[in-house]
C-alpha positions as YAML, in Angstrom:
chain: A
units: angstrom
residues:
- id: 1
  name: MET
  ca: [0.00, 0.11, -0.10]
- id: 2
  name: SER
  ca: [1.30, 3.33, -1.02]
- id: 3
  name: PHE
  ca: [1.37, 6.23, 1.71]
- id: 4
  name: SER
  ca: [2.19, 8.90, -0.69]
- id: 5
  name: PHE
  ca: [-1.28, 10.21, 0.23]
- id: 6
  name: PHE
  ca: [-0.31, 11.24, 3.60]
- id: 7
  name: LYS
  ca: [3.01, 12.87, 2.27]
- id: 8
  name: ALA
  ca: [3.28, 16.43, 3.27]
- id: 9
  name: LYS
  ca: [2.82, 18.89, 0.39]
- id: 10
  name: SER
  ca: [5.98, 20.46, -0.66]
- id: 11
  name: LYS
  ca: [6.58, 24.20, -0.16]
- id: 12
  name: SER
  ca: [6.83, 26.58, -2.93]
- id: 13
  name: PRO
  ca: [9.98, 28.71, -3.42]
- id: 14
  name: GLN
  ca: [7.97, 31.52, -2.20]
- id: 15
  name: GLU
  ca: [6.80, 29.65, 0.86]
- id: 16
  name: ILE
  ca: [10.29, 28.69, 1.68]
- id: 17
  name: VAL
  ca: [11.72, 32.00, 1.36]
- id: 18
  name: ARG
  ca: [9.11, 33.75, 3.44]
- id: 19
  name: ALA
  ca: [9.56, 31.02, 6.14]
- id: 20
  name: THR
  ca: [13.16, 31.63, 6.13]
- id: 21
  name: LYS
  ca: [13.01, 35.30, 6.31]
- id: 22
  name: ASP
  ca: [10.46, 35.13, 9.14]
- id: 23
  name: SER
  ca: [12.90, 32.93, 11.29]
- id: 24
  name: LEU
  ca: [15.72, 35.10, 10.60]
- id: 25
  name: LEU
  ca: [13.92, 38.20, 11.93]
- id: 26
  name: ALA
  ca: [12.64, 36.24, 14.88]
- id: 27
  name: LEU
  ca: [16.29, 36.21, 15.80]
- id: 28
  name: ASP
  ca: [16.21, 39.96, 16.53]
- id: 29
  name: ALA
  ca: [13.05, 39.61, 18.69]
- id: 30
  name: SER
  ca: [14.85, 36.86, 20.82]
- id: 31
  name: THR
  ca: [17.60, 37.94, 23.18]
- id: 32
  name: ALA
  ca: [20.26, 36.29, 24.95]
- id: 33
  name: VAL
  ca: [18.15, 36.52, 28.09]
- id: 34
  name: GLU
  ca: [15.15, 34.89, 26.62]
- id: 35
  name: VAL
  ca: [17.13, 31.57, 25.87]
- id: 36
  name: LYS
  ca: [14.19, 29.28, 25.06]
- id: 37
  name: ALA
  ca: [12.86, 31.97, 22.47]
- id: 38
  name: LEU
  ca: [16.32, 32.40, 20.90]
- id: 39
  name: ASP
  ca: [16.85, 28.41, 20.75]
- id: 40
  name: LYS
  ca: [13.41, 28.12, 18.99]
- id: 41
  name: ALA
  ca: [14.22, 30.70, 16.46]
- id: 42
  name: LEU
  ca: [17.62, 29.10, 15.82]
- id: 43
  name: GLU
  ca: [15.76, 25.79, 15.34]
- id: 44
  name: GLU
  ca: [13.62, 27.37, 13.17]
- id: 45
  name: VAL
  ca: [16.33, 28.91, 10.90]
- id: 46
  name: GLU
  ca: [18.00, 25.48, 10.70]
- id: 47
  name: LYS
  ca: [14.70, 23.89, 9.60]
- id: 48
  name: ASN
  ca: [14.32, 26.42, 6.83]
- id: 49
  name: PHE
  ca: [17.74, 26.19, 5.69]
- id: 50
  name: SER
  ca: [17.37, 22.47, 5.41]
- id: 51
  name: ALA
  ca: [14.34, 22.88, 3.06]
- id: 52
  name: MET
  ca: [16.02, 25.46, 1.08]
- id: 53
  name: LYS
  ca: [19.01, 23.09, 0.68]
- id: 54
  name: VAL
  ca: [16.82, 20.26, -0.70]
- id: 55
  name: MET
  ca: [14.90, 22.67, -3.17]
- id: 56
  name: LEU
  ca: [18.44, 23.73, -4.36]
- id: 57
  name: CYS
  ca: [20.41, 20.60, -4.19]
- id: 58
  name: GLY
  ca: [17.96, 17.81, -4.27]
- id: 59
  name: ASP
  ca: [17.30, 15.19, -1.52]
- id: 60
  name: GLY
  ca: [19.35, 12.27, -2.95]
- id: 61
  name: GLU
  ca: [16.33, 10.84, -4.52]
- id: 62
  name: ALA
  ca: [15.00, 13.44, -6.69]
- id: 63
  name: GLU
  ca: [17.01, 15.98, -8.98]
- id: 64
  name: PRO
  ca: [16.34, 19.72, -8.08]
- id: 65
  name: SER
  ca: [14.12, 21.58, -10.60]
- id: 66
  name: SER
  ca: [16.11, 24.32, -12.34]
- id: 67
  name: ASN
  ca: [13.02, 26.45, -12.48]
- id: 68
  name: GLN
  ca: [12.32, 26.33, -8.74]
- id: 69
  name: ILE
  ca: [15.95, 27.10, -8.24]
- id: 70
  name: LEU
  ca: [15.78, 30.21, -10.24]
- id: 71
  name: GLN
  ca: [12.40, 31.18, -8.65]
- id: 72
  name: LEU
  ca: [13.89, 30.74, -5.06]
- id: 73
  name: THR
  ca: [17.14, 32.86, -6.09]
- id: 74
  name: VAL
  ca: [14.76, 35.46, -7.47]
- id: 75
  name: GLU
  ca: [12.74, 35.58, -4.28]
- id: 76
  name: ILE
  ca: [15.67, 35.63, -1.82]
- id: 77
  name: CYS
  ca: [16.83, 38.85, -3.59]
- id: 78
  name: ASN
  ca: [13.28, 40.45, -3.93]
- id: 79
  name: GLU
  ca: [12.65, 39.64, -0.21]
- id: 80
  name: ASP
  ca: [16.04, 41.21, 0.84]
- id: 81
  name: VAL
  ca: [16.87, 37.81, 2.75]
- id: 82
  name: ILE
  ca: [20.74, 37.97, 1.53]
- id: 83
  name: PRO
  ca: [21.70, 40.83, 4.13]
- id: 84
  name: LEU
  ca: [19.83, 38.69, 6.85]
- id: 85
  name: LEU
  ca: [21.82, 35.47, 5.92]
- id: 86
  name: VAL
  ca: [25.04, 37.55, 6.30]
- id: 87
  name: HIS
  ca: [24.32, 39.64, 9.22]
- id: 88
  name: LYS
  ca: [22.93, 36.69, 11.21]
- id: 89
  name: LEU
  ca: [25.90, 34.40, 10.30]
- id: 90
  name: LEU
  ca: [27.61, 34.61, 13.80]
- id: 91
  name: LEU
  ca: [24.32, 33.19, 15.44]
- id: 92
  name: PHE
  ca: [23.63, 30.16, 13.40]
- id: 93
  name: SER
  ca: [24.50, 26.70, 14.43]
- id: 94
  name: TRP
  ca: [27.21, 24.60, 12.81]
- id: 95
  name: GLN
  ca: [24.53, 22.64, 10.86]
- id: 96
  name: ALA
  ca: [22.70, 25.85, 9.68]
- id: 97
  name: ARG
  ca: [26.21, 27.36, 8.50]
- id: 98
  name: LYS
  ca: [26.98, 23.96, 6.60]
- id: 99
  name: ASP
  ca: [23.52, 24.34, 4.89]
- id: 100
  name: LEU
  ca: [24.03, 27.82, 4.07]
- id: 101
  name: VAL
  ca: [27.39, 27.57, 2.56]
- id: 102
  name: LEU
  ca: [25.51, 24.87, 0.02]
- id: 103
  name: CYS
  ca: [22.76, 27.28, -0.72]
- id: 104
  name: TRP
  ca: [24.95, 30.24, -1.20]
- id: 105
  name: SER
  ca: [27.10, 28.28, -3.95]
- id: 106
  name: VAL
  ca: [23.95, 27.29, -5.76]
- id: 107
  name: ILE
  ca: [22.17, 30.61, -5.79]
- id: 108
  name: LEU
  ca: [25.31, 32.73, -6.67]
- id: 109
  name: LYS
  ca: [25.73, 30.06, -9.66]
- id: 110
  name: GLN
  ca: [22.27, 31.11, -11.17]
- id: 111
  name: VAL
  ca: [23.08, 32.79, -14.49]
- id: 112
  name: ASP
  ca: [19.97, 33.54, -16.34]
- id: 113
  name: ASP
  ca: [20.27, 36.85, -17.88]
- id: 114
  name: THR
  ca: [21.21, 38.94, -14.79]
- id: 115
  name: HIS
  ca: [23.15, 36.99, -12.19]
- id: 116
  name: TYR
  ca: [20.52, 37.92, -9.85]
- id: 117
  name: CYS
  ca: [22.41, 37.42, -6.42]
- id: 118
  name: ALA
  ca: [25.73, 38.88, -7.83]
- id: 119
  name: LYS
  ca: [24.06, 41.90, -8.96]
- id: 120
  name: TYR
  ca: [22.17, 42.24, -5.54]
- id: 121
  name: ILE
  ca: [25.28, 41.93, -3.78]
- id: 122
  name: GLU
  ca: [26.93, 44.91, -6.11]
- id: 123
  name: ASN
  ca: [24.07, 46.99, -4.79]
- id: 124
  name: HIS
  ca: [24.93, 45.84, -1.08]
- id: 125
  name: LEU
  ca: [28.76, 45.81, -1.16]
- id: 126
  name: GLU
  ca: [28.90, 46.50, 2.61]
- id: 127
  name: LEU
  ca: [27.88, 42.70, 2.95]
- id: 128
  name: LEU
  ca: [31.60, 41.63, 1.52]
- id: 129
  name: ASP
  ca: [33.09, 43.94, 4.16]
- id: 130
  name: PHE
  ca: [31.01, 41.98, 6.83]
- id: 131
  name: LEU
  ca: [31.94, 38.79, 5.55]
- id: 132
  name: VAL
  ca: [35.72, 39.75, 5.54]
- id: 133
  name: VAL
  ca: [35.66, 40.76, 9.06]
- id: 134
  name: CYS
  ca: [34.02, 37.65, 9.99]
- id: 135
  name: TYR
  ca: [37.49, 35.86, 10.05]
- id: 136
  name: ASP
  ca: [37.96, 37.47, 13.32]
- id: 137
  name: ASN
  ca: [35.34, 34.95, 14.76]
- id: 138
  name: LYS
  ca: [36.88, 31.45, 14.65]
- id: 139
  name: ASP
  ca: [33.51, 29.66, 14.51]
- id: 140
  name: ALA
  ca: [32.03, 31.64, 11.46]
- id: 141
  name: ALA
  ca: [35.20, 32.08, 9.87]
- id: 142
  name: LEU
  ca: [35.36, 28.95, 7.41]
- id: 143
  name: THR
  ca: [31.60, 29.73, 6.47]
- id: 144
  name: SER
  ca: [32.19, 33.50, 5.67]
- id: 145
  name: GLY
  ca: [35.20, 32.41, 3.72]
- id: 146
  name: ASN
  ca: [33.45, 29.77, 1.62]
- id: 147
  name: MET
  ca: [30.87, 32.49, 0.91]
- id: 148
  name: LEU
  ca: [33.51, 35.06, 0.03]
- id: 149
  name: ARG
  ca: [35.31, 32.80, -2.53]
- id: 150
  name: GLU
  ca: [32.06, 32.21, -4.28]
- id: 151
  name: CYS
  ca: [31.60, 36.15, -4.43]
- id: 152
  name: ILE
  ca: [35.11, 36.32, -5.71]
- id: 153
  name: LYS
  ca: [34.36, 34.41, -8.86]
- id: 154
  name: PHE
  ca: [32.65, 37.54, -9.82]
- id: 155
  name: ARG
  ca: [35.09, 40.24, -11.43]
- id: 156
  name: SER
  ca: [33.12, 43.08, -9.85]
- id: 157
  name: LEU
  ca: [32.83, 41.71, -6.32]
- id: 158
  name: ALA
  ca: [36.57, 40.73, -6.35]
- id: 159
  name: LYS
  ca: [37.37, 44.25, -7.47]
- id: 160
  name: TYR
  ca: [35.37, 45.76, -4.85]
- id: 161
  name: ILE
  ca: [37.16, 43.72, -2.30]
- id: 162
  name: LEU
  ca: [40.53, 44.41, -3.48]
- id: 163
  name: GLU
  ca: [39.98, 48.34, -3.35]
- id: 164
  name: SER
  ca: [37.95, 48.14, 0.04]
- id: 165
  name: ALA
  ca: [39.49, 49.03, 3.39]
- id: 166
  name: SER
  ca: [38.82, 45.44, 4.39]
- id: 167
  name: PHE
  ca: [41.41, 44.04, 2.03]
- id: 168
  name: PRO
  ca: [44.51, 44.88, 4.21]
- id: 169
  name: LEU
  ca: [43.10, 42.82, 6.87]
- id: 170
  name: PHE
  ca: [44.01, 39.67, 4.89]
- id: 171
  name: PHE
  ca: [47.62, 40.39, 5.84]
- id: 172
  name: LYS
  ca: [46.43, 39.77, 9.40]
- id: 173
  name: TYR
  ca: [44.11, 37.04, 8.99]
- id: 174
  name: VAL
  ca: [46.68, 34.85, 7.02]
- id: 175
  name: LYS
  ca: [48.98, 34.85, 9.96]
- id: 176
  name: LEU
  ca: [46.22, 34.03, 12.72]
- id: 177
  name: PRO
  ca: [47.30, 31.41, 15.31]
- id: 178
  name: ASN
  ca: [44.39, 29.20, 14.32]
- id: 179
  name: PHE
  ca: [45.79, 27.11, 11.50]
- id: 180
  name: ASP
  ca: [42.25, 26.09, 10.02]
- id: 181
  name: VAL
  ca: [41.22, 29.84, 9.87]
- id: 182
  name: ALA
  ca: [44.49, 31.13, 8.65]
- id: 183
  name: SER
  ca: [44.66, 28.58, 5.92]
- id: 184
  name: ASP
  ca: [41.08, 29.55, 4.90]
- id: 185
  name: ALA
  ca: [42.03, 33.14, 4.89]
- id: 186
  name: PHE
  ca: [44.98, 32.45, 2.68]
- id: 187
  name: ALA
  ca: [42.78, 30.39, 0.25]
- id: 188
  name: THR
  ca: [40.45, 33.69, -0.14]
- id: 189
  name: PHE
  ca: [43.54, 35.84, -0.26]
- id: 190
  name: LYS
  ca: [44.98, 33.46, -3.01]
- id: 191
  name: ASP
  ca: [41.76, 33.90, -5.22]
- id: 192
  name: LEU
  ca: [41.68, 37.58, -4.72]
- id: 193
  name: LEU
  ca: [45.27, 37.72, -6.36]
- id: 194
  name: THR
  ca: [44.74, 35.16, -9.16]
- id: 195
  name: LYS
  ca: [41.32, 34.98, -10.22]
- id: 196
  name: HIS
  ca: [40.95, 38.26, -12.26]
- id: 197
  name: SER
  ca: [44.25, 39.22, -13.62]
- id: 198
  name: LYS
  ca: [43.16, 42.44, -15.11]
- id: 199
  name: GLN
  ca: [41.66, 43.93, -11.61]
- id: 200
  name: VAL
  ca: [44.69, 42.48, -9.65]
- id: 201
  name: SER
  ca: [47.23, 44.35, -12.03]
- id: 202
  name: GLU
  ca: [45.15, 47.50, -11.82]
- id: 203
  name: HIS
  ca: [45.10, 47.37, -7.84]
- id: 204
  name: LEU
  ca: [49.09, 46.41, -7.63]
- id: 205
  name: THR
  ca: [49.87, 49.32, -9.88]
- id: 206
  name: SER
  ca: [47.92, 51.78, -7.86]
- id: 207
  name: HIS
  ca: [48.72, 50.28, -4.40]
- id: 208
  name: TYR
  ca: [52.35, 49.16, -5.16]
- id: 209
  name: ASP
  ca: [54.05, 50.48, -2.19]
- id: 210
  name: GLU
  ca: [51.64, 49.94, 0.32]
- id: 211
  name: PHE
  ca: [50.86, 46.13, -1.07]
- id: 212
  name: PHE
  ca: [54.33, 45.03, -1.14]
- id: 213
  name: GLU
  ca: [55.45, 46.62, 2.12]
- id: 214
  name: MET
  ca: [52.76, 44.41, 3.69]
- id: 215
  name: TYR
  ca: [53.57, 41.42, 1.57]
- id: 216
  name: GLU
  ca: [57.31, 41.74, 2.70]
- id: 217
  name: LYS
  ca: [56.27, 40.92, 6.10]
- id: 218
  name: LEU
  ca: [54.70, 37.75, 5.08]
- id: 219
  name: LEU
  ca: [57.98, 36.44, 3.44]
- id: 220
  name: GLU
  ca: [59.82, 37.48, 6.52]
- id: 221
  name: SER
  ca: [57.28, 35.80, 8.77]
- id: 222
  name: PRO
  ca: [58.78, 33.21, 11.38]
- id: 223
  name: ASN
  ca: [56.00, 30.86, 10.49]
- id: 224
  name: TYR
  ca: [57.10, 28.27, 7.94]
- id: 225
  name: VAL
  ca: [53.68, 27.93, 6.44]
- id: 226
  name: THR
  ca: [53.08, 31.53, 5.99]
- id: 227
  name: ARG
  ca: [56.58, 32.03, 4.33]
- id: 228
  name: ARG
  ca: [56.26, 29.11, 1.97]
- id: 229
  name: GLN
  ca: [52.35, 29.90, 0.85]
- id: 230
  name: SER
  ca: [53.56, 33.58, 0.49]
- id: 231
  name: LEU
  ca: [56.33, 32.93, -1.54]
- id: 232
  name: LYS
  ca: [54.47, 30.43, -3.88]
- id: 233
  name: LEU
  ca: [51.64, 32.97, -4.25]
- id: 234
  name: LEU
  ca: [54.07, 35.68, -5.06]
- id: 235
  name: SER
  ca: [55.45, 33.90, -7.95]
- id: 236
  name: ASP
  ca: [51.92, 32.83, -9.15]
- id: 237
  name: PHE
  ca: [50.68, 36.24, -9.52]
- id: 238
  name: LEU
  ca: [53.83, 38.27, -10.42]
- id: 239
  name: LEU
  ca: [54.92, 35.97, -13.31]
- id: 240
  name: GLU
  ca: [51.19, 36.34, -14.74]
- id: 241
  name: PRO
  ca: [51.55, 38.39, -18.12]
- id: 242
  name: PRO
  ca: [49.00, 40.85, -17.16]
- id: 243
  name: ASN
  ca: [51.46, 41.80, -14.19]
- id: 244
  name: SER
  ca: [54.48, 42.23, -16.35]
- id: 245
  name: GLN
  ca: [55.09, 45.87, -15.49]
- id: 246
  name: ILE
  ca: [54.42, 45.15, -11.80]
- id: 247
  name: MET
  ca: [57.13, 42.37, -12.08]
- id: 248
  name: LYS
  ca: [59.57, 44.72, -13.84]
- id: 249
  name: ARG
  ca: [59.13, 47.21, -11.36]
- id: 250
  name: TYR
  ca: [59.45, 44.68, -8.40]
- id: 251
  name: ILE
  ca: [62.88, 43.17, -9.72]
- id: 252
  name: LEU
  ca: [64.45, 46.60, -9.62]
- id: 253
  name: GLU
  ca: [63.96, 46.86, -6.13]
- id: 254
  name: ILE
  ca: [67.02, 46.23, -3.84]
- id: 255
  name: ARG
  ca: [64.94, 45.61, -0.77]
- id: 256
  name: TYR
  ca: [63.08, 42.77, -2.43]
- id: 257
  name: LEU
  ca: [66.12, 41.24, -3.87]
- id: 258
  name: LYS
  ca: [67.44, 40.99, -0.43]
- id: 259
  name: VAL
  ca: [64.32, 39.30, 0.93]
- id: 260
  name: ILE
  ca: [64.54, 36.81, -1.89]
- id: 261
  name: MET
  ca: [68.09, 36.23, -1.24]
- id: 262
  name: THR
  ca: [67.23, 35.56, 2.33]
- id: 263
  name: LEU
  ca: [64.94, 33.08, 1.43]
- id: 264
  name: LEU
  ca: [67.26, 31.12, -0.81]
- id: 265
  name: ARG
  ca: [69.25, 30.43, 2.33]
- id: 266
  name: ASP
  ca: [66.12, 29.04, 4.07]
- id: 267
  name: SER
  ca: [66.42, 25.71, 5.96]
- id: 268
  name: SER
  ca: [63.50, 24.50, 3.97]
- id: 269
  name: LYS
  ca: [64.41, 23.04, 0.51]
- id: 270
  name: ASN
  ca: [60.76, 24.03, -0.50]
- id: 271
  name: ILE
  ca: [61.24, 27.23, 0.09]
- id: 272
  name: GLN
  ca: [64.59, 27.74, -1.46]
- id: 273
  name: LEU
  ca: [63.28, 26.30, -4.84]
- id: 274
  name: SER
  ca: [60.35, 28.74, -4.68]
- id: 275
  name: ALA
  ca: [62.71, 31.65, -4.20]
- id: 276
  name: PHE
  ca: [64.91, 30.73, -6.83]
- id: 277
  name: HIS
  ca: [62.06, 30.93, -9.25]
- id: 278
  name: ILE
  ca: [61.69, 34.72, -8.27]
- id: 279
  name: PHE
  ca: [65.46, 35.15, -7.59]
- id: 280
  name: LYS
  ca: [66.08, 33.87, -11.36]
- id: 281
  name: VAL
  ca: [64.00, 36.75, -12.71]
- id: 282
  name: PHE
  ca: [66.04, 39.35, -10.77]
- id: 283
  name: VAL
  ca: [69.18, 37.96, -12.28]
- id: 284
  name: ALA
  ca: [67.98, 37.46, -15.68]
- id: 285
  name: ASN
  ca: [66.64, 41.06, -16.00]
- id: 286
  name: PRO
  ca: [68.43, 42.75, -18.78]
- id: 287
  name: ASN
  ca: [67.87, 46.10, -17.30]
- id: 288
  name: LYS
  ca: [69.44, 45.50, -13.93]
- id: 289
  name: THR
  ca: [70.20, 48.57, -11.82]
- id: 290
  name: HIS
  ca: [73.90, 49.32, -11.02]
- id: 291
  name: GLU
  ca: [72.98, 48.78, -7.29]
- id: 292
  name: ILE
  ca: [71.61, 45.23, -7.90]
- id: 293
  name: LYS
  ca: [74.72, 44.20, -9.84]
- id: 294
  name: ILE
  ca: [76.63, 45.28, -6.96]
- id: 295
  name: ILE
  ca: [74.64, 43.10, -4.62]
- id: 296
  name: LEU
  ca: [74.88, 40.18, -6.81]
- id: 297
  name: ALA
  ca: [78.72, 40.65, -7.24]
- id: 298
  name: LYS
  ca: [79.26, 41.29, -3.58]
- id: 299
  name: ASN
  ca: [77.42, 37.87, -2.66]
- id: 300
  name: CYS
  ca: [78.80, 35.99, -5.81]
- id: 301
  name: GLU
  ca: [80.59, 33.40, -3.90]
- id: 302
  name: LYS
  ca: [77.55, 32.79, -1.29]
- id: 303
  name: LEU
  ca: [75.06, 32.59, -4.18]
- id: 304
  name: LEU
  ca: [77.16, 30.21, -6.32]
- id: 305
  name: ASP
  ca: [77.57, 27.97, -3.42]
- id: 306
  name: LEU
  ca: [73.77, 27.95, -2.68]
- id: 307
  name: LEU
  ca: [72.76, 27.54, -6.35]
- id: 308
  name: GLN
  ca: [75.37, 24.63, -7.19]
- id: 309
  name: ASN
  ca: [73.75, 22.68, -4.07]
- id: 310
  name: LEU
  ca: [70.15, 23.26, -4.99]
- id: 311
  name: SER
  ca: [68.12, 20.67, -7.08]
- id: 312
  name: ILE
  ca: [64.94, 19.17, -7.40]
- id: 313
  name: GLY
  ca: [65.65, 15.68, -8.75]
- id: 314
  name: LYS
  ca: [62.33, 15.06, -10.71]
- id: 315
  name: GLY
  ca: [63.47, 13.77, -14.05]
- id: 316
  name: SER
  ca: [62.74, 16.21, -17.10]
- id: 317
  name: GLU
  ca: [61.81, 18.71, -14.57]
- id: 318
  name: ASP
  ca: [65.21, 18.56, -13.04]
- id: 319
  name: GLU
  ca: [66.85, 18.75, -16.54]
- id: 320
  name: GLN
  ca: [65.01, 22.27, -17.11]
- id: 321
  name: PHE
  ca: [65.82, 23.47, -13.72]
- id: 322
  name: GLU
  ca: [69.51, 22.47, -13.92]
- id: 323
  name: GLU
  ca: [69.68, 24.45, -17.35]
- id: 324
  name: GLU
  ca: [67.96, 27.56, -15.65]
- id: 325
  name: LYS
  ca: [70.52, 27.45, -12.77]
- id: 326
  name: GLU
  ca: [73.27, 27.08, -14.98]
- id: 327
  name: MET
  ca: [72.15, 30.26, -16.83]
- id: 328
  name: ILE
  ca: [71.82, 32.02, -13.53]
- id: 329
  name: ILE
  ca: [75.10, 31.02, -12.20]
- id: 330
  name: LYS
  ca: [76.73, 32.18, -15.66]
- id: 331
  name: GLU
  ca: [74.95, 35.63, -15.40]
- id: 332
  name: ILE
  ca: [75.92, 36.11, -11.63]
- id: 333
  name: GLU
  ca: [79.73, 35.21, -12.59]
- id: 334
  name: ARG
  ca: [79.63, 37.60, -15.66]
- id: 335
  name: VAL
  ca: [78.06, 40.46, -13.62]
- id: 336
  name: SER
  ca: [80.80, 39.99, -10.78]
- id: 337
  name: ARG
  ca: [83.59, 40.13, -13.44]
- id: 338
  name: PHE
  ca: [82.10, 43.36, -14.87]
- id: 339
  name: ILE
  ca: [81.62, 44.96, -11.32]
- id: 340
  name: ASN
  ca: [85.16, 43.75, -10.29]
- id: 341
  name: ARG
  ca: [86.76, 45.34, -13.33]
- id: 342
  name: GLU
  ca: [85.03, 48.71, -12.40]
- id: 343
  name: ARG
  ca: [86.67, 48.68, -8.97]
- id: 344
  name: PRO
  ca: [90.06, 50.57, -8.54]
- id: 345
  name: SER
  ca: [92.79, 48.06, -8.05]
...
């Protein structure tokens, strides 16, 4: 006998959004003193997030309806639910945050003709600032990080964060003592610097000194993970073609050459190898300043000793590395001979 007759009628997208909004607004009416009222409101939020997740992601048996997903997305924006989802984030339970991340990912992917949610956030950019500062809360940090990375996929939203007063906070967040939070913050930081090359190039051009002074501190961090991740990321975005002018400026700076040379002497082989890939650009630059040539000549013996003992040992990759290394060694020797000839005997 089938019991489908007794199955509860599924709610429409409008009904789910309305119920979700009501439960979120109920959190305002529930104070910390009214513990039972607050708990009840949070239970309703969790229940409604679960219903929203089923409509957006399916229940494991039935696939979600693309039409209902779009309806729900539009309704969430029209009913101004997005600010509530963001600003109430610190109150949600672990399960509610988990469901929220899934829902957020789906609704931001709805493309139709307008990118409803992305356009909505463009008109409420303060929501992005709030998500960034949520890294200060270890309970909500990973949720806000996931939500931010979905937003960063959109050029306009990534550009806003890069240009906002919130962006410098990432230089603090990637060094937080909580490993999970710091790693998540670094993942978001990396997306900001690698997802949209043109916007990154524009930002680095207009904020060059400020950005690289802060970045220098990451490279000099006593924390191994921070040094390694920051060095790898520097190589990733600095060597991108759209950032060629930034790179040309960077490799003329004596202070940054000294930082990279210090990293070449790091006790970690991984850091040494990552440093080499930036160091070789300083050395191979045909427009080296006289001051940089002097630094290379002055440290010639130490640099050659470091480079000769540096290897990766990975077959064909090792062959290419050895060729590059040999080229750099020869250039350092050439520069050293040139500088020494200039010196009075």
